[in-house]
Amino acid sequence: MSDGVWAAPGRVNLIGEHTDYNDGFVMPFALPHTTVATVARRDDGVLRLHSADVAGDPVELRVDDLAPAARSGDWTDYPAGVVWALRWGGLAVGGADIHYESTVPTGAGLSSSAAIEVVTALALNDLYALGMDSRDIARMCRRAENVYVGAPTGIMDQMASACCAWGHALHLDTRDLAMRQIPFDLTAHGLELLVVDTRVKHAHSEGAYGKRRAGCEAGAAALGVDALRDVPFDGLDDALARLDDPEVRALVRHIVTENHRVERVIAHLEAGEVRAIGPVLTEGHASLRDDFRVSCPELDLVVDTALTAGALGARMTGGGFGGSAIVLVESSSEHLVTKAVQEAFAARTLDEPRVFTAVPSAGARRVS
Ligand code: GLA
């Protein structure tokens, strides 16, 4: 017997990459792919976790024993970390039986981990009447990810999964979590946004993410600001002139120009100039590739091939070093662009990338 069913989506980020741990702006939207949790409350302090997508028996943990030092290194750390974070936050959460089933591709940079975290927190919020709003849920899930799982991420993915709305992209200020839902209906403009999952995940990605983050913090310290968000776009040249380290300078340039690109994309969307976002996305890719240095040959191949085949814009999305790219195309050229990318991968004997059209979908919700 279950007490209910909840769902939380994965996401793609339209623009605003690596800005979220610099107090900057991001603009993700939710995918139709979700993690669904069927949950029953239990009052014996046992957390019983099972996934339809992972072979093996259910895992049983005692909520009193949960601690970052006791993490297992497998998928159960995400939900266990959420329960730990809620209890760390002083919330009275007991046990639960949770069965997960997910359509969010894993290892593709589409936030499958945020989806499982958020669906867990949302279900427990309802079942234990914890009174959290969607921002509280995202904050708790980020804490689970940072402290329990041990990944030094920002809050974009958890906010996207918890707060996105159907038909919209989420303009989020990661400093104060102010949000604006921006209508994002590409079909009405004869456009599509393709997600191309390269199926590549380069091994050094986690350490490299932490290094970029440390480099950004060093840049902020050298410039005497709390976070790189505080460097205005029209003050960029002055700021760069004050930095000695060329690597830090490049990181700062990416963050400041990327925050500006988020504003430019919003201005274009609000003016109804949807095609005009294409070149801004492509600029973002060049900045991630050359300044922030988080792209990889497979992502660059998607972007270059798609643009040559007539795409309006393309860039990597998410943390980088593999994972997915997004490609903005006229609906009429979707087949041509997809085929060109698939052929380019085949010609290099790379695994066939997974390509699908991303439709801005609903955020986390109770299903039944
Ligand atoms: C990962 C992290 C996010 C964000 C992106 C890059 O998805 O989880 O917090 O930093 O990378 O924009």
mmCIF file of C-alpha atoms and ligand atoms in Angstrom:
data_model
loop_
_atom_site.group_PDB
_atom_site.id
_atom_site.type_symbol
_atom_site.label_atom_id
_atom_site.label_comp_id
_atom_site.label_asym_id
_atom_site.label_seq_id
_atom_site.Cartn_x
_atom_site.Cartn_y
_atom_site.Cartn_z
ATOM 1 C CA MET A 1 0.000 0.000 0.000
ATOM 2 C CA SER A 2 1.351 3.400 -0.900
ATOM 3 C CA ASP A 3 0.300 6.807 0.395
ATOM 4 C CA GLY A 4 0.837 8.578 -2.904
ATOM 5 C CA VAL A 5 2.830 9.102 -6.079
ATOM 6 C CA TRP A 6 5.037 12.108 -6.846
ATOM 7 C CA ALA A 7 7.078 13.124 -9.909
ATOM 8 C CA ALA A 8 10.026 15.455 -10.482
ATOM 9 C CA PRO A 9 11.615 16.269 -13.848
ATOM 10 C CA GLY A 10 15.112 16.516 -15.256
ATOM 11 C CA ARG A 11 16.096 19.781 -16.917
ATOM 12 C CA VAL A 12 18.093 21.426 -19.644
ATOM 13 C CA ASN A 13 19.621 24.829 -19.180
ATOM 14 C CA LEU A 14 18.930 27.272 -21.985
ATOM 15 C CA ILE A 15 21.605 29.767 -20.965
ATOM 16 C CA GLY A 16 23.551 30.723 -17.816
ATOM 17 C CA GLU A 17 26.162 28.004 -17.332
ATOM 18 C CA HIS A 18 28.420 27.718 -14.278
ATOM 19 C CA THR A 19 26.938 30.993 -13.053
ATOM 20 C CA ASP A 20 24.914 29.419 -10.237
ATOM 21 C CA TYR A 21 27.828 29.072 -7.811
ATOM 22 C CA ASN A 22 28.770 32.665 -8.605
ATOM 23 C CA ASP A 23 25.412 34.059 -7.395
ATOM 24 C CA GLY A 24 24.486 34.669 -11.048
ATOM 25 C CA PHE A 25 21.580 34.066 -13.404
ATOM 26 C CA VAL A 26 20.421 30.831 -15.006
ATOM 27 C CA MET A 27 17.548 29.900 -17.271
ATOM 28 C CA PRO A 28 16.668 26.212 -17.215
ATOM 29 C CA PHE A 29 13.441 24.531 -18.183
ATOM 30 C CA ALA A 30 12.005 21.186 -17.138
ATOM 31 C CA LEU A 31 12.026 18.180 -19.433
ATOM 32 C CA PRO A 32 9.069 15.827 -19.839
ATOM 33 C CA HIS A 33 11.343 13.093 -18.454
ATOM 34 C CA THR A 34 10.644 12.492 -14.775
ATOM 35 C CA THR A 35 11.549 10.408 -11.790
ATOM 36 C CA VAL A 36 8.387 9.028 -10.253
ATOM 37 C CA ALA A 37 8.308 7.956 -6.605
ATOM 38 C CA THR A 38 5.638 5.768 -5.094
ATOM 39 C CA VAL A 39 5.883 6.316 -1.370
ATOM 40 C CA ALA A 40 4.443 4.922 1.844
ATOM 41 C CA ARG A 41 5.203 6.552 5.164
ATOM 42 C CA ARG A 42 6.520 4.219 7.847
ATOM 43 C CA ASP A 43 6.975 5.039 11.495
ATOM 44 C CA ASP A 44 9.709 2.574 12.450
ATOM 45 C CA GLY A 45 12.593 4.821 11.349
ATOM 46 C CA VAL A 46 13.481 2.658 8.360
ATOM 47 C CA LEU A 47 14.079 4.107 4.905
ATOM 48 C CA ARG A 48 13.531 1.389 2.326
ATOM 49 C CA LEU A 49 14.641 2.330 -1.191
ATOM 50 C CA HIS A 50 14.087 0.498 -4.430
ATOM 51 C CA SER A 51 14.569 1.497 -8.050
ATOM 52 C CA ALA A 52 13.033 -0.130 -11.090
ATOM 53 C CA ASP A 53 16.063 1.074 -13.055
ATOM 54 C CA VAL A 54 18.793 -0.516 -10.921
ATOM 55 C CA ALA A 55 19.167 -4.257 -10.493
ATOM 56 C CA GLY A 56 19.113 -5.533 -6.937
ATOM 57 C CA ASP A 57 17.003 -5.850 -3.834
ATOM 58 C CA PRO A 58 15.608 -2.896 -1.907
ATOM 59 C CA VAL A 59 18.131 -1.169 0.346
ATOM 60 C CA GLU A 60 17.152 -0.621 3.981
ATOM 61 C CA LEU A 61 18.706 2.181 6.003
ATOM 62 C CA ARG A 62 17.938 3.484 9.497
ATOM 63 C CA VAL A 63 17.255 7.221 9.364
ATOM 64 C CA ASP A 64 19.067 7.694 12.679
ATOM 65 C CA ASP A 65 22.241 6.254 11.152
ATOM 66 C CA LEU A 66 22.329 8.503 8.074
ATOM 67 C CA ALA A 67 25.498 10.603 7.925
ATOM 68 C CA PRO A 68 27.719 11.906 5.118
ATOM 69 C CA ALA A 69 30.516 9.668 6.360
ATOM 70 C CA ALA A 70 28.228 6.652 5.988
ATOM 71 C CA ARG A 71 27.373 7.237 2.350
ATOM 72 C CA SER A 72 27.451 4.222 0.093
ATOM 73 C CA GLY A 73 28.669 5.742 -3.183
ATOM 74 C CA ASP A 74 25.673 4.497 -5.176
ATOM 75 C CA TRP A 75 22.295 5.967 -6.222
ATOM 76 C CA THR A 76 20.792 5.555 -2.749
ATOM 77 C CA ASP A 77 22.990 8.439 -1.531
ATOM 78 C CA TYR A 78 20.663 10.918 -3.251
ATOM 79 C CA PRO A 79 17.469 10.006 -1.384
ATOM 80 C CA ALA A 80 19.362 9.107 1.797
ATOM 81 C CA GLY A 81 21.111 12.481 1.580
ATOM 82 C CA VAL A 82 17.765 14.246 1.321
ATOM 83 C CA VAL A 83 16.428 12.537 4.440
ATOM 84 C CA TRP A 84 19.666 13.380 6.220
ATOM 85 C CA ALA A 85 19.446 17.044 5.099
ATOM 86 C CA LEU A 86 15.822 17.382 6.221
ATOM 87 C CA ARG A 87 16.679 16.007 9.644
ATOM 88 C CA TRP A 88 19.795 18.198 9.793
ATOM 89 C CA GLY A 89 17.420 21.115 9.148
ATOM 90 C CA GLY A 90 15.438 20.155 12.243
ATOM 91 C CA LEU A 91 12.497 18.634 10.386
ATOM 92 C CA ALA A 92 10.786 15.612 11.902
ATOM 93 C CA VAL A 93 11.088 13.011 9.166
ATOM 94 C CA GLY A 94 10.796 9.331 9.922
ATOM 95 C CA GLY A 95 11.022 6.386 7.591
ATOM 96 C CA ALA A 96 9.423 5.598 4.272
ATOM 97 C CA ASP A 97 9.131 2.905 1.627
ATOM 98 C CA ILE A 98 10.053 4.490 -1.688
ATOM 99 C CA HIS A 99 9.943 2.910 -5.100
ATOM 100 C CA TYR A 100 11.497 4.935 -7.947
ATOM 101 C CA GLU A 101 11.042 4.679 -11.669
ATOM 102 C CA SER A 102 12.784 7.189 -13.926
ATOM 103 C CA THR A 103 12.805 8.267 -17.561
ATOM 104 C CA VAL A 104 15.493 10.914 -17.001
ATOM 105 C CA PRO A 105 18.636 9.731 -18.819
ATOM 106 C CA THR A 106 21.474 9.247 -16.318
ATOM 107 C CA GLY A 107 24.987 10.582 -16.894
ATOM 108 C CA ALA A 108 23.654 12.871 -19.642
ATOM 109 C CA GLY A 109 23.892 16.180 -17.778
ATOM 110 C CA LEU A 110 20.098 16.353 -17.577
ATOM 111 C CA SER A 111 19.859 16.375 -13.771
ATOM 112 C CA SER A 112 18.709 12.883 -13.008
ATOM 113 C CA SER A 113 20.188 13.361 -9.536
ATOM 114 C CA ALA A 114 18.188 16.532 -8.878
ATOM 115 C CA ALA A 115 15.046 14.717 -10.037
ATOM 116 C CA ILE A 116 15.464 11.910 -7.496
ATOM 117 C CA GLU A 117 16.378 14.368 -4.736
ATOM 118 C CA VAL A 118 13.453 16.678 -5.388
ATOM 119 C CA VAL A 119 10.860 13.936 -5.760
ATOM 120 C CA THR A 120 12.015 12.479 -2.440
ATOM 121 C CA ALA A 121 11.863 15.811 -0.618
ATOM 122 C CA LEU A 122 8.473 16.665 -2.098
ATOM 123 C CA ALA A 123 6.937 13.337 -1.087
ATOM 124 C CA LEU A 124 8.303 13.555 2.456
ATOM 125 C CA ASN A 125 7.185 17.188 2.700
ATOM 126 C CA ASP A 126 3.627 16.066 2.030
ATOM 127 C CA LEU A 127 3.655 12.858 4.049
ATOM 128 C CA TYR A 128 5.251 14.426 7.135
ATOM 129 C CA ALA A 129 3.553 17.847 6.706
ATOM 130 C CA LEU A 130 6.933 19.612 6.835
ATOM 131 C CA GLY A 131 5.610 22.909 5.455
ATOM 132 C CA MET A 132 8.446 23.550 2.985
ATOM 133 C CA ASP A 133 7.865 25.625 -0.136
ATOM 134 C CA SER A 134 9.588 24.803 -3.429
ATOM 135 C CA ARG A 135 12.631 26.971 -2.616
ATOM 136 C CA ASP A 136 13.070 25.247 0.746
ATOM 137 C CA ILE A 137 12.873 21.911 -1.042
ATOM 138 C CA ALA A 138 15.554 22.950 -3.537
ATOM 139 C CA ARG A 139 17.822 24.242 -0.745
ATOM 140 C CA MET A 140 17.541 20.972 1.178
ATOM 141 C CA CYS A 141 18.252 18.958 -1.943
ATOM 142 C CA ARG A 142 21.290 21.059 -2.752
ATOM 143 C CA ARG A 143 22.573 20.458 0.764
ATOM 144 C CA ALA A 144 22.104 16.722 0.245
ATOM 145 C CA GLU A 145 24.094 16.941 -2.987
ATOM 146 C CA ASN A 146 26.886 19.151 -1.577
ATOM 147 C CA VAL A 147 27.371 17.630 1.845
ATOM 148 C CA TYR A 148 26.052 14.078 1.689
ATOM 149 C CA VAL A 149 26.821 13.088 -1.895
ATOM 150 C CA GLY A 150 29.859 15.378 -1.871
ATOM 151 C CA ALA A 151 29.385 17.176 -5.220
ATOM 152 C CA PRO A 152 30.118 20.944 -4.946
ATOM 153 C CA THR A 153 27.279 22.053 -7.259
ATOM 154 C CA GLY A 154 25.178 25.193 -7.304
ATOM 155 C CA ILE A 155 21.407 25.230 -6.840
ATOM 156 C CA MET A 156 20.228 25.469 -10.461
ATOM 157 C CA ASP A 157 19.281 21.829 -11.007
ATOM 158 C CA GLN A 158 17.289 21.449 -7.805
ATOM 159 C CA MET A 159 15.475 24.766 -8.367
ATOM 160 C CA ALA A 160 14.706 23.774 -11.953
ATOM 161 C CA SER A 161 13.243 20.431 -10.951
ATOM 162 C CA ALA A 162 11.254 21.930 -8.063
ATOM 163 C CA CYS A 163 10.049 25.199 -9.639
ATOM 164 C CA CYS A 164 9.807 25.032 -13.429
ATOM 165 C CA ALA A 165 6.417 25.483 -15.090
ATOM 166 C CA TRP A 166 4.973 23.982 -18.244
ATOM 167 C CA GLY A 167 5.584 26.104 -21.356
ATOM 168 C CA HIS A 168 8.113 28.331 -19.600
ATOM 169 C CA ALA A 169 11.801 28.720 -18.912
ATOM 170 C CA LEU A 170 12.751 29.740 -15.386
ATOM 171 C CA HIS A 171 14.736 32.959 -15.032
ATOM 172 C CA LEU A 172 16.387 32.444 -11.690
ATOM 173 C CA ASP A 173 18.600 34.758 -9.696
ATOM 174 C CA THR A 174 20.697 32.282 -7.734
ATOM 175 C CA ARG A 175 21.644 34.923 -5.141
ATOM 176 C CA ASP A 176 18.204 35.431 -3.621
ATOM 177 C CA LEU A 177 16.294 32.729 -5.553
ATOM 178 C CA ALA A 178 13.998 35.319 -7.128
ATOM 179 C CA MET A 179 12.232 33.641 -10.057
ATOM 180 C CA ARG A 180 10.421 34.674 -13.173
ATOM 181 C CA GLN A 181 8.614 32.273 -15.473
ATOM 182 C CA ILE A 182 9.399 33.299 -19.058
ATOM 183 C CA PRO A 183 6.983 31.988 -21.736
ATOM 184 C CA PHE A 184 9.010 29.725 -24.024
ATOM 185 C CA ASP A 185 6.858 28.284 -26.782
ATOM 186 C CA LEU A 186 9.159 27.473 -29.671
ATOM 187 C CA THR A 187 6.567 25.507 -31.635
ATOM 188 C CA ALA A 188 4.479 28.650 -32.064
ATOM 189 C CA HIS A 189 7.481 30.208 -33.822
ATOM 190 C CA GLY A 190 8.184 27.191 -36.047
ATOM 191 C CA LEU A 191 11.253 26.294 -34.006
ATOM 192 C CA GLU A 192 12.511 23.356 -31.984
ATOM 193 C CA LEU A 193 15.167 22.898 -29.370
ATOM 194 C CA LEU A 194 16.959 19.587 -29.754
ATOM 195 C CA VAL A 195 18.799 17.911 -26.931
ATOM 196 C CA VAL A 196 21.750 15.850 -28.134
ATOM 197 C CA ASP A 197 23.073 13.487 -25.486
ATOM 198 C CA THR A 198 26.608 12.611 -26.586
ATOM 199 C CA ARG A 199 26.590 9.552 -24.284
ATOM 200 C CA VAL A 200 30.078 10.588 -23.248
ATOM 201 C CA LYS A 201 31.081 11.320 -19.660
ATOM 202 C CA HIS A 202 34.721 12.177 -19.213
ATOM 203 C CA ALA A 203 36.200 10.787 -16.021
ATOM 204 C CA HIS A 204 37.808 13.942 -14.648
ATOM 205 C CA SER A 205 34.572 15.954 -14.662
ATOM 206 C CA GLU A 206 34.029 16.184 -10.902
ATOM 207 C CA GLY A 207 37.495 17.377 -9.989
ATOM 208 C CA ALA A 208 37.435 19.818 -12.880
ATOM 209 C CA TYR A 209 34.108 21.258 -11.700
ATOM 210 C CA GLY A 210 35.571 21.892 -8.237
ATOM 211 C CA LYS A 211 38.647 23.513 -9.802
ATOM 212 C CA ARG A 212 36.526 25.908 -11.870
ATOM 213 C CA ARG A 213 34.568 26.788 -8.793
ATOM 214 C CA ALA A 214 37.735 27.465 -6.773
ATOM 215 C CA GLY A 215 39.097 29.575 -9.647
ATOM 216 C CA CYS A 216 35.927 31.683 -9.657
ATOM 217 C CA GLU A 217 36.177 32.167 -5.901
ATOM 218 C CA ALA A 218 39.814 33.221 -6.285
ATOM 219 C CA GLY A 219 38.724 35.731 -8.935
ATOM 220 C CA ALA A 220 36.037 37.185 -6.689
ATOM 221 C CA ALA A 221 38.507 37.459 -3.795
ATOM 222 C CA ALA A 222 41.109 39.177 -5.988
ATOM 223 C CA LEU A 223 38.480 41.671 -7.144
ATOM 224 C CA GLY A 224 37.174 42.265 -3.622
ATOM 225 C CA VAL A 225 33.579 41.175 -4.355
ATOM 226 C CA ASP A 226 31.399 38.587 -2.635
ATOM 227 C CA ALA A 227 30.829 36.710 -5.888
ATOM 228 C CA LEU A 228 31.551 37.226 -9.585
ATOM 229 C CA ARG A 229 27.913 38.185 -10.003
ATOM 230 C CA ASP A 230 28.966 41.543 -8.550
ATOM 231 C CA VAL A 231 31.252 42.344 -11.490
ATOM 232 C CA PRO A 232 29.071 44.350 -13.916
ATOM 233 C CA PHE A 233 29.309 43.684 -17.624
ATOM 234 C CA ASP A 234 30.410 47.249 -18.342
ATOM 235 C CA GLY A 235 33.122 46.902 -15.702
ATOM 236 C CA LEU A 236 34.563 43.732 -17.222
ATOM 237 C CA ASP A 237 37.621 45.280 -18.892
ATOM 238 C CA ASP A 238 38.614 47.068 -15.685
ATOM 239 C CA ALA A 239 38.166 43.877 -13.696
ATOM 240 C CA LEU A 240 40.250 41.833 -16.151
ATOM 241 C CA ALA A 241 43.020 44.421 -16.041
ATOM 242 C CA ARG A 242 43.246 43.901 -12.278
ATOM 243 C CA LEU A 243 43.776 40.140 -12.515
ATOM 244 C CA ASP A 244 47.256 38.672 -12.980
ATOM 245 C CA ASP A 245 46.447 35.005 -13.447
ATOM 246 C CA PRO A 246 45.375 34.337 -17.068
ATOM 247 C CA GLU A 247 43.341 31.275 -16.074
ATOM 248 C CA VAL A 248 41.370 33.208 -13.482
ATOM 249 C CA ARG A 249 40.926 36.038 -15.965
ATOM 250 C CA ALA A 250 39.353 33.658 -18.478
ATOM 251 C CA LEU A 251 37.005 32.207 -15.847
ATOM 252 C CA VAL A 252 35.908 35.697 -14.814
ATOM 253 C CA ARG A 253 35.337 36.677 -18.441
ATOM 254 C CA HIS A 254 33.073 33.682 -18.948
ATOM 255 C CA ILE A 255 30.959 34.327 -15.860
ATOM 256 C CA VAL A 256 30.492 38.036 -16.511
ATOM 257 C CA THR A 257 29.674 37.607 -20.205
ATOM 258 C CA GLU A 258 27.432 34.608 -19.441
ATOM 259 C CA ASN A 259 25.335 36.578 -16.953
ATOM 260 C CA HIS A 260 24.995 39.205 -19.648
ATOM 261 C CA ARG A 261 23.961 36.545 -22.173
ATOM 262 C CA VAL A 262 21.111 35.500 -19.875
ATOM 263 C CA GLU A 263 19.858 39.085 -19.918
ATOM 264 C CA ARG A 264 20.223 39.244 -23.697
ATOM 265 C CA VAL A 265 18.257 36.023 -24.189
ATOM 266 C CA ILE A 266 15.462 37.296 -21.966
ATOM 267 C CA ALA A 267 15.350 40.614 -23.827
ATOM 268 C CA HIS A 268 15.057 38.773 -27.161
ATOM 269 C CA LEU A 269 12.334 36.457 -25.872
ATOM 270 C CA GLU A 270 10.369 39.315 -24.384
ATOM 271 C CA ALA A 271 10.615 41.200 -27.680
ATOM 272 C CA GLY A 272 9.333 38.124 -29.535
ATOM 273 C CA GLU A 273 12.675 37.801 -31.404
ATOM 274 C CA VAL A 274 13.042 34.121 -30.676
ATOM 275 C CA ARG A 275 15.421 33.338 -33.557
ATOM 276 C CA ALA A 276 17.806 35.997 -32.247
ATOM 277 C CA ILE A 277 18.670 33.841 -29.231
ATOM 278 C CA GLY A 278 20.497 31.391 -31.536
ATOM 279 C CA PRO A 279 23.743 33.358 -31.908
ATOM 280 C CA VAL A 280 23.739 34.119 -28.168
ATOM 281 C CA LEU A 281 23.613 30.402 -27.397
ATOM 282 C CA THR A 282 26.497 29.781 -29.795
ATOM 283 C CA GLU A 283 28.537 32.577 -28.206
ATOM 284 C CA GLY A 284 27.891 30.905 -24.863
ATOM 285 C CA HIS A 285 29.366 27.691 -26.216
ATOM 286 C CA ALA A 286 32.506 29.424 -27.434
ATOM 287 C CA SER A 287 32.925 30.991 -24.002
ATOM 288 C CA LEU A 288 32.484 27.631 -22.227
ATOM 289 C CA ARG A 289 34.912 26.003 -24.656
ATOM 290 C CA ASP A 290 37.640 28.657 -24.780
ATOM 291 C CA ASP A 291 37.393 30.588 -21.507
ATOM 292 C CA PHE A 292 35.798 28.223 -19.010
ATOM 293 C CA ARG A 293 37.247 25.132 -20.721
ATOM 294 C CA VAL A 294 34.504 22.666 -19.808
ATOM 295 C CA SER A 295 33.567 21.439 -23.270
ATOM 296 C CA CYS A 296 35.008 18.329 -24.934
ATOM 297 C CA PRO A 297 35.545 17.166 -28.536
ATOM 298 C CA GLU A 298 32.175 15.388 -28.728
ATOM 299 C CA LEU A 299 30.217 18.465 -27.567
ATOM 300 C CA ASP A 300 32.173 20.679 -29.960
ATOM 301 C CA LEU A 301 31.402 18.212 -32.742
ATOM 302 C CA VAL A 302 27.654 18.469 -32.066
ATOM 303 C CA VAL A 303 27.782 22.262 -32.045
ATOM 304 C CA ASP A 304 29.973 22.651 -35.150
ATOM 305 C CA THR A 305 28.090 20.030 -37.161
ATOM 306 C CA ALA A 306 24.676 21.399 -36.218
ATOM 307 C CA LEU A 307 25.652 24.958 -37.141
ATOM 308 C CA THR A 308 27.108 23.844 -40.468
ATOM 309 C CA ALA A 309 23.871 21.957 -41.155
ATOM 310 C CA GLY A 310 21.844 25.135 -40.636
ATOM 311 C CA ALA A 311 21.024 25.268 -36.906
ATOM 312 C CA LEU A 312 20.304 28.775 -35.562
ATOM 313 C CA GLY A 313 22.411 28.236 -32.465
ATOM 314 C CA ALA A 314 23.942 25.471 -30.365
ATOM 315 C CA ARG A 315 25.830 24.994 -27.145
ATOM 316 C CA MET A 316 26.724 22.484 -24.475
ATOM 317 C CA THR A 317 24.325 22.471 -21.516
ATOM 318 C CA GLY A 318 24.963 21.535 -17.888
ATOM 319 C CA GLY A 319 28.329 20.966 -16.258
ATOM 320 C CA GLY A 320 30.199 19.848 -19.398
ATOM 321 C CA PHE A 321 32.994 17.311 -20.073
ATOM 322 C CA GLY A 322 30.420 15.227 -21.908
ATOM 323 C CA GLY A 323 26.696 15.057 -21.383
ATOM 324 C CA SER A 324 24.369 16.978 -23.642
ATOM 325 C CA ALA A 325 24.226 19.889 -26.058
ATOM 326 C CA ILE A 326 21.182 21.905 -27.109
ATOM 327 C CA VAL A 327 20.533 22.906 -30.695
ATOM 328 C CA LEU A 328 18.011 25.516 -31.848
ATOM 329 C CA VAL A 329 16.589 24.653 -35.273
ATOM 330 C CA GLU A 330 13.802 25.614 -37.629
ATOM 331 C CA SER A 331 11.242 22.808 -37.293
ATOM 332 C CA SER A 332 11.639 22.199 -41.023
ATOM 333 C CA SER A 333 15.366 21.442 -40.699
ATOM 334 C CA GLU A 334 15.187 19.244 -37.598
ATOM 335 C CA HIS A 335 15.673 16.028 -39.600
ATOM 336 C CA LEU A 336 18.568 17.397 -41.594
ATOM 337 C CA VAL A 337 20.436 18.653 -38.527
ATOM 338 C CA THR A 338 19.813 15.452 -36.572
ATOM 339 C CA LYS A 339 21.051 13.353 -39.475
ATOM 340 C CA ALA A 340 24.163 15.493 -39.904
ATOM 341 C CA VAL A 341 25.065 15.081 -36.222
ATOM 342 C CA GLN A 342 24.432 11.341 -36.312
ATOM 343 C CA GLU A 343 26.564 10.946 -39.416
ATOM 344 C CA ALA A 344 29.386 12.997 -37.926
ATOM 345 C CA PHE A 345 29.418 10.719 -34.876
ATOM 346 C CA ALA A 346 29.278 7.577 -37.016
ATOM 347 C CA ALA A 347 32.155 8.828 -39.175
ATOM 348 C CA ARG A 348 34.305 9.024 -36.033
ATOM 349 C CA THR A 349 33.041 5.651 -34.762
ATOM 350 C CA LEU A 350 31.486 7.324 -31.739
ATOM 351 C CA ASP A 351 28.344 5.821 -30.159
ATOM 352 C CA GLU A 352 25.174 7.131 -31.723
ATOM 353 C CA PRO A 353 24.018 10.199 -29.788
ATOM 354 C CA ARG A 354 20.501 10.257 -28.377
ATOM 355 C CA VAL A 355 18.535 13.158 -29.894
ATOM 356 C CA PHE A 356 15.126 14.397 -28.792
ATOM 357 C CA THR A 357 13.061 17.586 -28.937
ATOM 358 C CA ALA A 358 12.843 19.329 -25.569
ATOM 359 C CA VAL A 359 9.408 20.655 -24.674
ATOM 360 C CA PRO A 360 9.298 22.925 -21.587
ATOM 361 C CA SER A 361 7.424 20.795 -19.084
ATOM 362 C CA ALA A 362 6.035 20.849 -15.563
ATOM 363 C CA GLY A 363 8.084 21.011 -12.386
ATOM 364 C CA ALA A 364 7.784 18.631 -9.440
ATOM 365 C CA ARG A 365 4.269 17.677 -8.413
ATOM 366 C CA ARG A 366 2.068 15.172 -6.653
ATOM 367 C CA VAL A 367 0.608 12.792 -9.209
ATOM 368 C CA SER A 368 -1.886 10.875 -7.068
HETATM 369 C C1 GLA B 1 25.862 21.143 -12.944
HETATM 370 C C2 GLA B 1 25.586 21.633 -11.535
HETATM 371 C C3 GLA B 1 24.828 22.968 -11.544
HETATM 372 C C4 GLA B 1 25.511 23.978 -12.459
HETATM 373 C C5 GLA B 1 25.839 23.354 -13.811
HETATM 374 C C6 GLA B 1 26.624 24.273 -14.674
HETATM 375 O O1 GLA B 1 24.646 20.823 -13.577
HETATM 376 O O2 GLA B 1 24.821 20.693 -10.824
HETATM 377 O O3 GLA B 1 24.720 23.462 -10.235
HETATM 378 O O4 GLA B 1 26.659 24.504 -11.857
HETATM 379 O O5 GLA B 1 26.540 22.143 -13.688
HETATM 380 O O6 GLA B 1 25.887 25.399 -15.020
#
